[in-house]
Coordinates of C-alpha atoms in Angstrom, one line a residue:
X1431 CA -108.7 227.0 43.3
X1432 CA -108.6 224.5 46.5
X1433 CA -106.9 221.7 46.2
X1434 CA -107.3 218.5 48.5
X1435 CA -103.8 216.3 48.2
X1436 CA -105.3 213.0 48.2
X1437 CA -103.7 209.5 46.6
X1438 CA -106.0 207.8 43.5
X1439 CA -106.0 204.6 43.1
X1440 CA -106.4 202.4 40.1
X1441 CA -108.4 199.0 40.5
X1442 CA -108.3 198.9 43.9
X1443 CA -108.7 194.9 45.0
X1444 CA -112.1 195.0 46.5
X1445 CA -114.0 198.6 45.6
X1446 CA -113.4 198.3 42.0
X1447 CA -115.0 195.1 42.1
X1448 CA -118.5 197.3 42.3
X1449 CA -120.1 198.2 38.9
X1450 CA -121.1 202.0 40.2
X1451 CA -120.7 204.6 42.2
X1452 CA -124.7 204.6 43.3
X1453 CA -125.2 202.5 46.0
X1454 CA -128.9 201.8 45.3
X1455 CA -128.1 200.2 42.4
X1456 CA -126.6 196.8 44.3
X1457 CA -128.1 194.1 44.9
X1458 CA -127.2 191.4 47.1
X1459 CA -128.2 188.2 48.5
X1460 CA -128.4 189.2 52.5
X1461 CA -126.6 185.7 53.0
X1462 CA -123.9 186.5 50.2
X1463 CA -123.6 189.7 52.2
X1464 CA -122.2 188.9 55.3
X1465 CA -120.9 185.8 54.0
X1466 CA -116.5 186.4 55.1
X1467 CA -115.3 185.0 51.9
X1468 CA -117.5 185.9 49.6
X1469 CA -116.0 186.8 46.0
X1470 CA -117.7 190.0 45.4
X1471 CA -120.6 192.1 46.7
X1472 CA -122.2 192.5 43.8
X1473 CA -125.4 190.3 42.1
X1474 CA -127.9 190.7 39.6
X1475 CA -130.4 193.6 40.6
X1476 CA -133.8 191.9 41.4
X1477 CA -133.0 188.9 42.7
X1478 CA -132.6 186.6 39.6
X1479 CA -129.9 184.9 38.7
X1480 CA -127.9 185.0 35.8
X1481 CA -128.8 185.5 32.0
X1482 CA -130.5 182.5 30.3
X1483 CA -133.8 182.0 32.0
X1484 CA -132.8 180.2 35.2
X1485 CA -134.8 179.8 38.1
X1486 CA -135.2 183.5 39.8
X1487 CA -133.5 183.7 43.2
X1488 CA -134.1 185.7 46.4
X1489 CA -135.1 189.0 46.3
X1490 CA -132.0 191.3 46.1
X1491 CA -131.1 193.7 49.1
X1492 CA -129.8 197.4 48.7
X1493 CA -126.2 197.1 50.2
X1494 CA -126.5 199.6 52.8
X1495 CA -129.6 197.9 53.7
X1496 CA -127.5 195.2 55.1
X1497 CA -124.5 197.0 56.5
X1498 CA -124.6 199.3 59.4
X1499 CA -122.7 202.2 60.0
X1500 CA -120.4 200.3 62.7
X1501 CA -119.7 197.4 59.8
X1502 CA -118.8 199.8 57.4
X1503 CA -116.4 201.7 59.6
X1504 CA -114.8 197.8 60.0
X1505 CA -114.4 197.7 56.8
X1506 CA -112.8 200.9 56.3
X1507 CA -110.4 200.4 59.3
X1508 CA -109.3 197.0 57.2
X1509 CA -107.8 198.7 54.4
X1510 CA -104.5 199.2 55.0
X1511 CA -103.7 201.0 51.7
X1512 CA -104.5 204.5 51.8
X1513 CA -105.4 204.3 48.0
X1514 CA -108.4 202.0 49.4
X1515 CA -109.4 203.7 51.1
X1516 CA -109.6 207.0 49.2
X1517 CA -111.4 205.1 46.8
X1518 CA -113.9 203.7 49.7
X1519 CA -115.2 206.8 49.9
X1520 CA -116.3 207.3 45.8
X1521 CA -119.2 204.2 46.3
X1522 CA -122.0 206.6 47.6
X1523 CA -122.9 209.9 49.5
X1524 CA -123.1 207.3 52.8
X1525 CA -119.9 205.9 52.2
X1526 CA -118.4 209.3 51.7
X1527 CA -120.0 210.6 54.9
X1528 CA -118.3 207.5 56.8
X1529 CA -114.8 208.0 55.2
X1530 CA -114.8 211.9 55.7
X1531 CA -115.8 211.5 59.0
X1532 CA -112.9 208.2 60.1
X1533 CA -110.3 210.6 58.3
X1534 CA -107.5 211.9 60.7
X1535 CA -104.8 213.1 58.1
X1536 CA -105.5 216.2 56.0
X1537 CA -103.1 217.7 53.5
X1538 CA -104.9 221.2 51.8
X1539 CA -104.3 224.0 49.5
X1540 CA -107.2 226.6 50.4
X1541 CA -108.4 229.7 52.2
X1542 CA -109.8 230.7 55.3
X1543 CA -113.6 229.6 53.7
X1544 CA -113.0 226.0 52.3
X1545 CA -110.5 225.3 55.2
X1546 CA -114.6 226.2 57.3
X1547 CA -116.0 224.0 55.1
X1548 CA -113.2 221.4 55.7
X1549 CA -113.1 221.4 59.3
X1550 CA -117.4 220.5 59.1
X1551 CA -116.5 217.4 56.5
X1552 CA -113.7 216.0 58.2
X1553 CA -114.5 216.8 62.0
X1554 CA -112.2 214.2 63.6
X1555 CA -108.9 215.5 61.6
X1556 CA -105.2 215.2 63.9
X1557 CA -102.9 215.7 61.4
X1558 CA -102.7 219.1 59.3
X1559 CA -100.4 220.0 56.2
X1560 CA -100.6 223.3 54.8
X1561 CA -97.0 223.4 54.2
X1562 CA -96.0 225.5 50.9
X1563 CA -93.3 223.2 48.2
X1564 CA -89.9 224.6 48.3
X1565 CA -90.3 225.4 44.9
X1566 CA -93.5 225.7 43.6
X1567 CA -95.4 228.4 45.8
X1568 CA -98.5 229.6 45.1
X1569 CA -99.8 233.3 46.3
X1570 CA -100.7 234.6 48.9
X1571 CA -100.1 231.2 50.3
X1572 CA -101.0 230.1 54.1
X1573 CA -101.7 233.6 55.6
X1574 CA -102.8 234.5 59.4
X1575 CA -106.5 234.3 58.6
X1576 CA -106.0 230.8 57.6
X1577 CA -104.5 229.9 61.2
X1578 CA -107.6 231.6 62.7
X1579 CA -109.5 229.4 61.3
X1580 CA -107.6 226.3 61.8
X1581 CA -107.8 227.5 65.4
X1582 CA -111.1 227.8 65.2
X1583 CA -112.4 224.5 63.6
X1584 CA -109.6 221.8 63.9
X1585 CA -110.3 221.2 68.1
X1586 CA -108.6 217.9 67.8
X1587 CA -105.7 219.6 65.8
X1588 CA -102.6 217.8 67.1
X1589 CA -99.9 217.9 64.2
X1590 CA -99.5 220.9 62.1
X1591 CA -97.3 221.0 59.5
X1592 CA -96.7 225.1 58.3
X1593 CA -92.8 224.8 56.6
X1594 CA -92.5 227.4 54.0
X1595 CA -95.1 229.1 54.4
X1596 CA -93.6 232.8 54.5
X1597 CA -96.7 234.6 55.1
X1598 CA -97.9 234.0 58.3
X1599 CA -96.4 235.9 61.1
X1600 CA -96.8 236.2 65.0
X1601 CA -100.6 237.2 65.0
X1602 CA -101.0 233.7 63.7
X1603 CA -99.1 232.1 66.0
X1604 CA -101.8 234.0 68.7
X1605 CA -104.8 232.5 67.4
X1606 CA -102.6 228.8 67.1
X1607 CA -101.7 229.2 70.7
X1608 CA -104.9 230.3 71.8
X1609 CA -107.2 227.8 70.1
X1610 CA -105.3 224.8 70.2
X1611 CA -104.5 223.1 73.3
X1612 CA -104.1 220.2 72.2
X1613 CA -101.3 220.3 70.0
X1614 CA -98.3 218.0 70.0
X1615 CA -96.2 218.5 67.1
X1616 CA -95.7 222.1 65.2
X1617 CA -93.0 222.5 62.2
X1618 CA -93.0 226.0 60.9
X1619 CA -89.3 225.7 59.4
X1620 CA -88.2 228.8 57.3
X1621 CA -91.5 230.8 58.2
X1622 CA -88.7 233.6 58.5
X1623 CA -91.2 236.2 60.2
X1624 CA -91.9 234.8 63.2
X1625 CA -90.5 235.9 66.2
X1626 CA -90.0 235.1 70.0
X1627 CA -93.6 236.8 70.5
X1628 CA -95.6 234.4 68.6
X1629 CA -93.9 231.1 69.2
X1630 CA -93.7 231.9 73.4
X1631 CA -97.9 232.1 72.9
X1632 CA -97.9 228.5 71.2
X1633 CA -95.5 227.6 73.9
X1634 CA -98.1 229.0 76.8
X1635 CA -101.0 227.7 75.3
X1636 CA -99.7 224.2 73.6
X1637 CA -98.5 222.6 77.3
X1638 CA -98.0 218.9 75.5
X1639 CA -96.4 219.6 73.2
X1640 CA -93.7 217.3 71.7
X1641 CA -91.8 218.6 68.4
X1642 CA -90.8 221.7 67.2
X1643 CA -89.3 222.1 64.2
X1644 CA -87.8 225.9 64.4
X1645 CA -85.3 225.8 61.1
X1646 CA -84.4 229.0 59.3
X1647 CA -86.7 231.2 61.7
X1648 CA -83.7 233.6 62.6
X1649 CA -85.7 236.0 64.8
X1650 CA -85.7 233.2 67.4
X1651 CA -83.7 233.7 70.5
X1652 CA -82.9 232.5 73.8
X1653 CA -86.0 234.3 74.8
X1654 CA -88.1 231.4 73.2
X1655 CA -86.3 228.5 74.7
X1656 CA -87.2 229.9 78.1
X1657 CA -90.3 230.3 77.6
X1658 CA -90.3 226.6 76.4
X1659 CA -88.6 225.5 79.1
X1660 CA -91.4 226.5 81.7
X1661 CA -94.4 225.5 79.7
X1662 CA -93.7 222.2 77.6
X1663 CA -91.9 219.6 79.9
X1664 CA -92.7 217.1 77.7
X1665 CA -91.0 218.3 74.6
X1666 CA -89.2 215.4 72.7
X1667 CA -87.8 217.1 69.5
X1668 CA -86.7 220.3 69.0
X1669 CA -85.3 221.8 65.7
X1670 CA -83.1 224.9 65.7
X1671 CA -80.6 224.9 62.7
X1672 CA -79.9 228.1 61.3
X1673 CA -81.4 230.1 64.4
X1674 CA -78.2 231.8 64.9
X1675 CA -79.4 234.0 68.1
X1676 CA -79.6 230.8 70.0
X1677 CA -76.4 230.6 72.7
X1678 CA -75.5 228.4 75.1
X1679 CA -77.4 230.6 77.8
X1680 CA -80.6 229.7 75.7
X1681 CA -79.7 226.1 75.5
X1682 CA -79.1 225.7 79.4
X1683 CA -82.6 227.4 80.5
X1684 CA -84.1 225.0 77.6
X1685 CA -82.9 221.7 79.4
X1686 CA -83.2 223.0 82.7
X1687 CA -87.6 222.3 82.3
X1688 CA -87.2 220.2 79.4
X1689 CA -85.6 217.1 80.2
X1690 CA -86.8 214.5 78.0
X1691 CA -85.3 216.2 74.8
X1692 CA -84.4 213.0 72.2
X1693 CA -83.1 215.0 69.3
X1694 CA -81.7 218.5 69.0
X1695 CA -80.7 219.9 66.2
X1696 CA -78.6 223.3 66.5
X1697 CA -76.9 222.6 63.7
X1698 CA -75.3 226.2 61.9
X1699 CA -75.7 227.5 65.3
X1700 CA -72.5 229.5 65.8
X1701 CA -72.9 230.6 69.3
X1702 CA -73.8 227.4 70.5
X1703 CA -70.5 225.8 72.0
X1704 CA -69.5 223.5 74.3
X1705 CA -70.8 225.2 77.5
X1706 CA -74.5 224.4 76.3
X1707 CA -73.8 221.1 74.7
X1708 CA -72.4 219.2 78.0
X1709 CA -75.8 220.9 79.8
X1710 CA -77.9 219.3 77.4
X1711 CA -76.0 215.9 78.2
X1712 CA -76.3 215.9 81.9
X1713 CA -79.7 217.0 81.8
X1714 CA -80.8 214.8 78.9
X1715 CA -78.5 211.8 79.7
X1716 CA -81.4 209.2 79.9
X1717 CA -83.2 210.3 76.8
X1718 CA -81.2 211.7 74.6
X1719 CA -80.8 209.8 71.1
X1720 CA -80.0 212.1 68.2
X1721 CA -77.9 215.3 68.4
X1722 CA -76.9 217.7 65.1
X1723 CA -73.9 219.9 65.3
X1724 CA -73.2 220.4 61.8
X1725 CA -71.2 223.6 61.5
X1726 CA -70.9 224.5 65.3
X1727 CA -67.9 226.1 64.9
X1728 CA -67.4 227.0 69.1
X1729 CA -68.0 223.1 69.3
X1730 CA -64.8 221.0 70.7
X1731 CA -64.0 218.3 73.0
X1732 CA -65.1 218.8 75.8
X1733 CA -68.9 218.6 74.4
X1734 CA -68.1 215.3 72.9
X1735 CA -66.4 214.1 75.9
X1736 CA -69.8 215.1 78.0
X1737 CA -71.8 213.0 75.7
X1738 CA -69.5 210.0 76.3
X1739 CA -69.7 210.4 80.3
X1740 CA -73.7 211.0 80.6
X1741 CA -75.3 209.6 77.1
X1742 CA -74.8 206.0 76.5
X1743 CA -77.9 205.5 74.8
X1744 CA -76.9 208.2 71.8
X1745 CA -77.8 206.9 68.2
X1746 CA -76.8 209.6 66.0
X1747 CA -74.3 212.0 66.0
X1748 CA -73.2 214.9 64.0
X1749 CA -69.7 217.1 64.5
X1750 CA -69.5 217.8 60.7
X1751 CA -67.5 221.5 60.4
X1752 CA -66.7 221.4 64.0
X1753 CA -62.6 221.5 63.6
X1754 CA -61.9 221.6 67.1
X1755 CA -62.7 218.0 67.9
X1756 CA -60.3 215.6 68.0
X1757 CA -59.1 211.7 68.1
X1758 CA -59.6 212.3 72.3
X1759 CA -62.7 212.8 72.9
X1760 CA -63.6 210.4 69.8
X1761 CA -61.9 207.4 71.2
X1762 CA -63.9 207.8 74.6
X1763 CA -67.4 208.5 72.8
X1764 CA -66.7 205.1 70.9
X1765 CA -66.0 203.2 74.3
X1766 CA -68.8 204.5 76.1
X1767 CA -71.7 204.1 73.2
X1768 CA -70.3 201.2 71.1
X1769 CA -73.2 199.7 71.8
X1770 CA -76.0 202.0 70.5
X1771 CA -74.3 204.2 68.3
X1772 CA -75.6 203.8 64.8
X1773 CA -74.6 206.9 62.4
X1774 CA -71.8 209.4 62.7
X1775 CA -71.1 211.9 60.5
X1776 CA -67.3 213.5 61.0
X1777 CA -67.0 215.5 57.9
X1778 CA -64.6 218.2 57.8
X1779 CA -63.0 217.4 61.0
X1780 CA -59.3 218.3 60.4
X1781 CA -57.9 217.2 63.8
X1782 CA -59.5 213.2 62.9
X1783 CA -57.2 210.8 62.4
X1784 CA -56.4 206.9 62.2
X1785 CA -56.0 206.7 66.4
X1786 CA -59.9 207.3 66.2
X1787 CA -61.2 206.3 63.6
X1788 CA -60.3 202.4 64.3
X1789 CA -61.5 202.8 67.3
X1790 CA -64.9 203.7 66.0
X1791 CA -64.9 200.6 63.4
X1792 CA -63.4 198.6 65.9
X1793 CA -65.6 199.4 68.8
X1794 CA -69.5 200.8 67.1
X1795 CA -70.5 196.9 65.9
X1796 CA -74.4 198.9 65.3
X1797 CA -73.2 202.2 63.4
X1798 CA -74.5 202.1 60.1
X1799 CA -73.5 205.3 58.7
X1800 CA -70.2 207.0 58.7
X1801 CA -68.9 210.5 57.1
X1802 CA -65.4 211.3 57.5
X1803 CA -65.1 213.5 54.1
X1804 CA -62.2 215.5 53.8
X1805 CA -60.8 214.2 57.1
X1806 CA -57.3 214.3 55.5
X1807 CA -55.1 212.6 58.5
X1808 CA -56.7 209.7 57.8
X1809 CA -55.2 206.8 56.0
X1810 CA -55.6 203.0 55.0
X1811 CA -54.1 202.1 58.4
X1812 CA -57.1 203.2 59.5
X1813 CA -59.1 200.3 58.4
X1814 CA -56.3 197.3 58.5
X1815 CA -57.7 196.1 61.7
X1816 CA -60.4 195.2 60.3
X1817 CA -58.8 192.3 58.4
X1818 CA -58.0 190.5 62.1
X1819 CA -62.2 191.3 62.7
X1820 CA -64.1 188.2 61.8
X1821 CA -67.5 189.7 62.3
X1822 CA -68.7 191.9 59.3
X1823 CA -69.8 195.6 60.1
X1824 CA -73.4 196.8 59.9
X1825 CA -72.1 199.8 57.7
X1826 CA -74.9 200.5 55.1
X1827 CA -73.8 204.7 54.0
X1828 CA -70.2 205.5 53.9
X1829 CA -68.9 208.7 53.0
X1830 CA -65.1 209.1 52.3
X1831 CA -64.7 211.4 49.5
X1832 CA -62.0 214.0 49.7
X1833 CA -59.6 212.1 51.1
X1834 CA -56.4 212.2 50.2
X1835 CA -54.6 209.2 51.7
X1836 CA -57.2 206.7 51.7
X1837 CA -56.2 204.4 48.4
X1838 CA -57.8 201.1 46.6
X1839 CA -55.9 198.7 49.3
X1840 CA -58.0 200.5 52.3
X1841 CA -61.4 200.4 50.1
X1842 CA -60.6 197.0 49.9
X1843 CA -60.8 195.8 53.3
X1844 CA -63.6 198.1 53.8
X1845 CA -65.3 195.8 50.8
X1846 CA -64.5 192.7 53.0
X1847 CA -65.9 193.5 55.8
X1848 CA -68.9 195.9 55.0
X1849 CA -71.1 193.6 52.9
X1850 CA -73.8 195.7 53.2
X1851 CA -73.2 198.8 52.0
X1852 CA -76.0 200.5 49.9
X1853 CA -74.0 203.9 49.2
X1854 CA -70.1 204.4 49.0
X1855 CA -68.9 208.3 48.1
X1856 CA -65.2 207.9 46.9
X1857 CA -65.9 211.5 44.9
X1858 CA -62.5 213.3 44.8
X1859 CA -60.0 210.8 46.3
X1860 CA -57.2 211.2 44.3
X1861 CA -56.2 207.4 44.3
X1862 CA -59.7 205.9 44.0
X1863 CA -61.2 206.1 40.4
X1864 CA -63.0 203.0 38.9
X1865 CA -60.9 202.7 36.6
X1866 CA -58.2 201.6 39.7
X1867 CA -61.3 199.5 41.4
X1868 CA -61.6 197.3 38.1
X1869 CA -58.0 197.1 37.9
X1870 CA -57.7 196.2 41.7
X1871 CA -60.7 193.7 41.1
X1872 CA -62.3 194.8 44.2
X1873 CA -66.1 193.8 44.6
X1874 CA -68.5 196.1 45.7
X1875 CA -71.6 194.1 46.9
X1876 CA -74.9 194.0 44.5
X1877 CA -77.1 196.4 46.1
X1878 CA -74.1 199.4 46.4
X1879 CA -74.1 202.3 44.6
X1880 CA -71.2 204.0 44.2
X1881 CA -70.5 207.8 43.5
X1882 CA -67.1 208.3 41.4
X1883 CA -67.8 211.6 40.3
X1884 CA -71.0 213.3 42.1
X1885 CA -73.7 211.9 39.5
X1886 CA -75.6 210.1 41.8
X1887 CA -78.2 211.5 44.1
X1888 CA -77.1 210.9 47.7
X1889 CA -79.4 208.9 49.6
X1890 CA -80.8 210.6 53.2
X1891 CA -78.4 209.5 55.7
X1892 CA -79.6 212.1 58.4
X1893 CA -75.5 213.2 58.5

């Protein structure tokens, strides 16, 4: 059965205040009305005033007598809780028609007939989410003869959210490319049989668009990121982890049309190597902010020393699993973005040591989080000169489990100076336990959580 995903409020502070869901049956002063301040909108039906025989007032007005259609949209667009104004929309058949119509987020279960009827009720709709749950699917799912119809009908379609849905294929992607034009933003992560075919027509036919989230889809090649390369100029954020086709050819023709790239993600990408990386950073110099190589095994220094000669303005990096860079190429990307660098994530990076890693903490005053799990060269002397540092760090996430040579006396400066830290990960260090925290009496701030043994959830750090 169809299934509309929509929040429910309970007493919400100015809807519940009316005694029904029919409209006709208030009644209100026209003064009380429009009166700013007034402490509710309902009154006695009729005109009188309250029980007990009092003297009978002025005749009572149907709400929607009062209010146009332009001061109920106001009135709508003042709710700032989406609850509200969900619940704005239960007072009467007008009110409905109002809310249906303001609506510009839709998230829907359904099939190609209700997602017609949809598109009549809420004809102003941006924002689409059909995605499937990662662990609750339901069959046959999102198929292609849903997309023709979201084609179709959504014209102002410009977000579309289809991750996990496995069924829909390149004949799909046709009708999306062909029927949307508008479209900016297009996540169809782990729909595993798509190929170059149907994402080139999106590509053709979707000219602004501006993220692409690509994850999992393995039949992708270089083929695609050509054909993006001539037809979206404007694309901001591009998602390829896992497309393990992709090479540094690919990623070259990509930033040759699309220079205004400000994440990448080709993380698990293991043909992607450092030829492709330092194009992206001369061609994306000025824009680029976040860049994911988790896993990029052909990844080294010279990549990381390309991002430190043409992006200052990077925010996130991540070199996890890439074993070929070293304290080099680290010490120069911490002198060229100390200033805007802001999360880092280094685990598994055997060739890491101390040389770099102050250099980081001495050097990235903004980062805020920091992996260097299992980076095994690296030891307290890492952090002691910190203790000269009289500012305090703006580390919030810090991940050093697995690491060997890292003991209570470094976590303690670390304590010192990083009084903000929401999320410490000291699993597996063989001289941290808290058993050797109490009996060091260090003091982890109030807000930290702190994972001993892998109980705790770990929070997103986007590492």
């Amino acid at each position: 059965m169809p299934t509309l995903l929509a929040p429910v409020a309970s007493n919400p502070p100015i809807l519940s205040q009316f005694p029904s869901r029919r409209c006709p049956a208030f009644r209100v002063s026209p003064i009380a009305s429009l009166r700013p301040h007034s402490p509710t909108m309902s009154a006695p039906i009729g005109g009188g005033g309250g029980g007990g025989g009092g003297e009978a007032g002025p005749p009572g007005v149907c709400i929607n007598d009062v209010l146009t259609d332009d001061e109920l949209r106001s009135v709508l667009a003042r709710l700032e809780s989406e609850k509200d104004r969900e619940i704005f929309g239960l007072v009467c058949k007008r009110w409905l028609a109002l809310q249906s119509a303001e609506r510009r987020r839709l998230a829907a279960r359904a099939g190609p007939h209700m997602l017609a009827m949809l598109a009549a009720r809420f004809g102003r709709v941006v924002e689409l989410d059909l995605s499937q749950s990662v662990s609750r699917s339901f069959y046959p799912g999102v198929t292609d003869a849903d997309l023709a119809v979201v084609a179709r009908k959504f014209k102002r379609l410009k977000v579309l959210n289809l991750s996990h849905c496995k069924g829909i294929t390149d004949k799909g992607m046709l009708e999306i490319g062909d029927g949307l034009s508008t479209l900016q933003s297009l996540d169809v992560s782990f729909c595993r049989k798509l190929t170059d075919r149907g994402l080139e027509a999106v590509a053709r036919g979707c000219h602004d668009m501006r993220t692409l989230h690509l994850a999992s889809c393995r039949a992708v090649s270089d083929v695609l990121l050509l054909g993006l390369s001539r037809n979206c100029p404007n694309l901001e954020e591009l998602v390829l982890e896992g497309c393990t086709n992709i090479t540094d050819q690919g990623i070259t023709d990509l930033v040759g049309g699309c220079q205004k790239i400000k994440l990448l993600d080709v993380s698990k990408c293991s043909n992607v190597g450092d030829v492709g990386i330092s194009n992206v950073a001369k061609s994306c110099s000025s824009s680029l902010r976040t860049l994911k190589l988790l896993d990029c095994c052909k990844v080294g220094d010279q990549s990381v020393l390309s991002l430190a000669s043409f992006c200052m303005g990077l925010e996130t990096l991540v070199v996890s699993g890439c074993r070929d860079i070293s304290d080099e190429s680290l010490k120069s990307l911490a002198a060229a973005c100390g200033n805007s660098l802001k999360t880092l994530g280094m685990n598994w990076c055997l060739n890491v040591s101390d040389l770099s890693l102050s250099s980081i903490l001495a050097q990235c005053r903004y980062l805020e989080a920091l992996d260097i799990g299992c980076c095994e060269e690296v030891t307290d002397a890492a952090f002691q000169g910190l203790a000269s540092v009289e500012d305090v760090l703006s580390l919030k996430f810090l991940k050093i489990s697995n690491c060997p040579n890292i003991t209570v006396t470094g976590l303690g400066i670390i304590l010192d100076k990083c009084r903000s830290l929401e999320y410490l990960d000291l699993r597996s260090c063989p001289h941290i336990s808290k058993t050797a925290c109490d009996e060091a009496m260090l003091r982890f701030p109030d807000c930290c959580k702190v994972n001993y043994v892998g109980r705790l959830s770990e929070p997103d750090m986007k590492l």
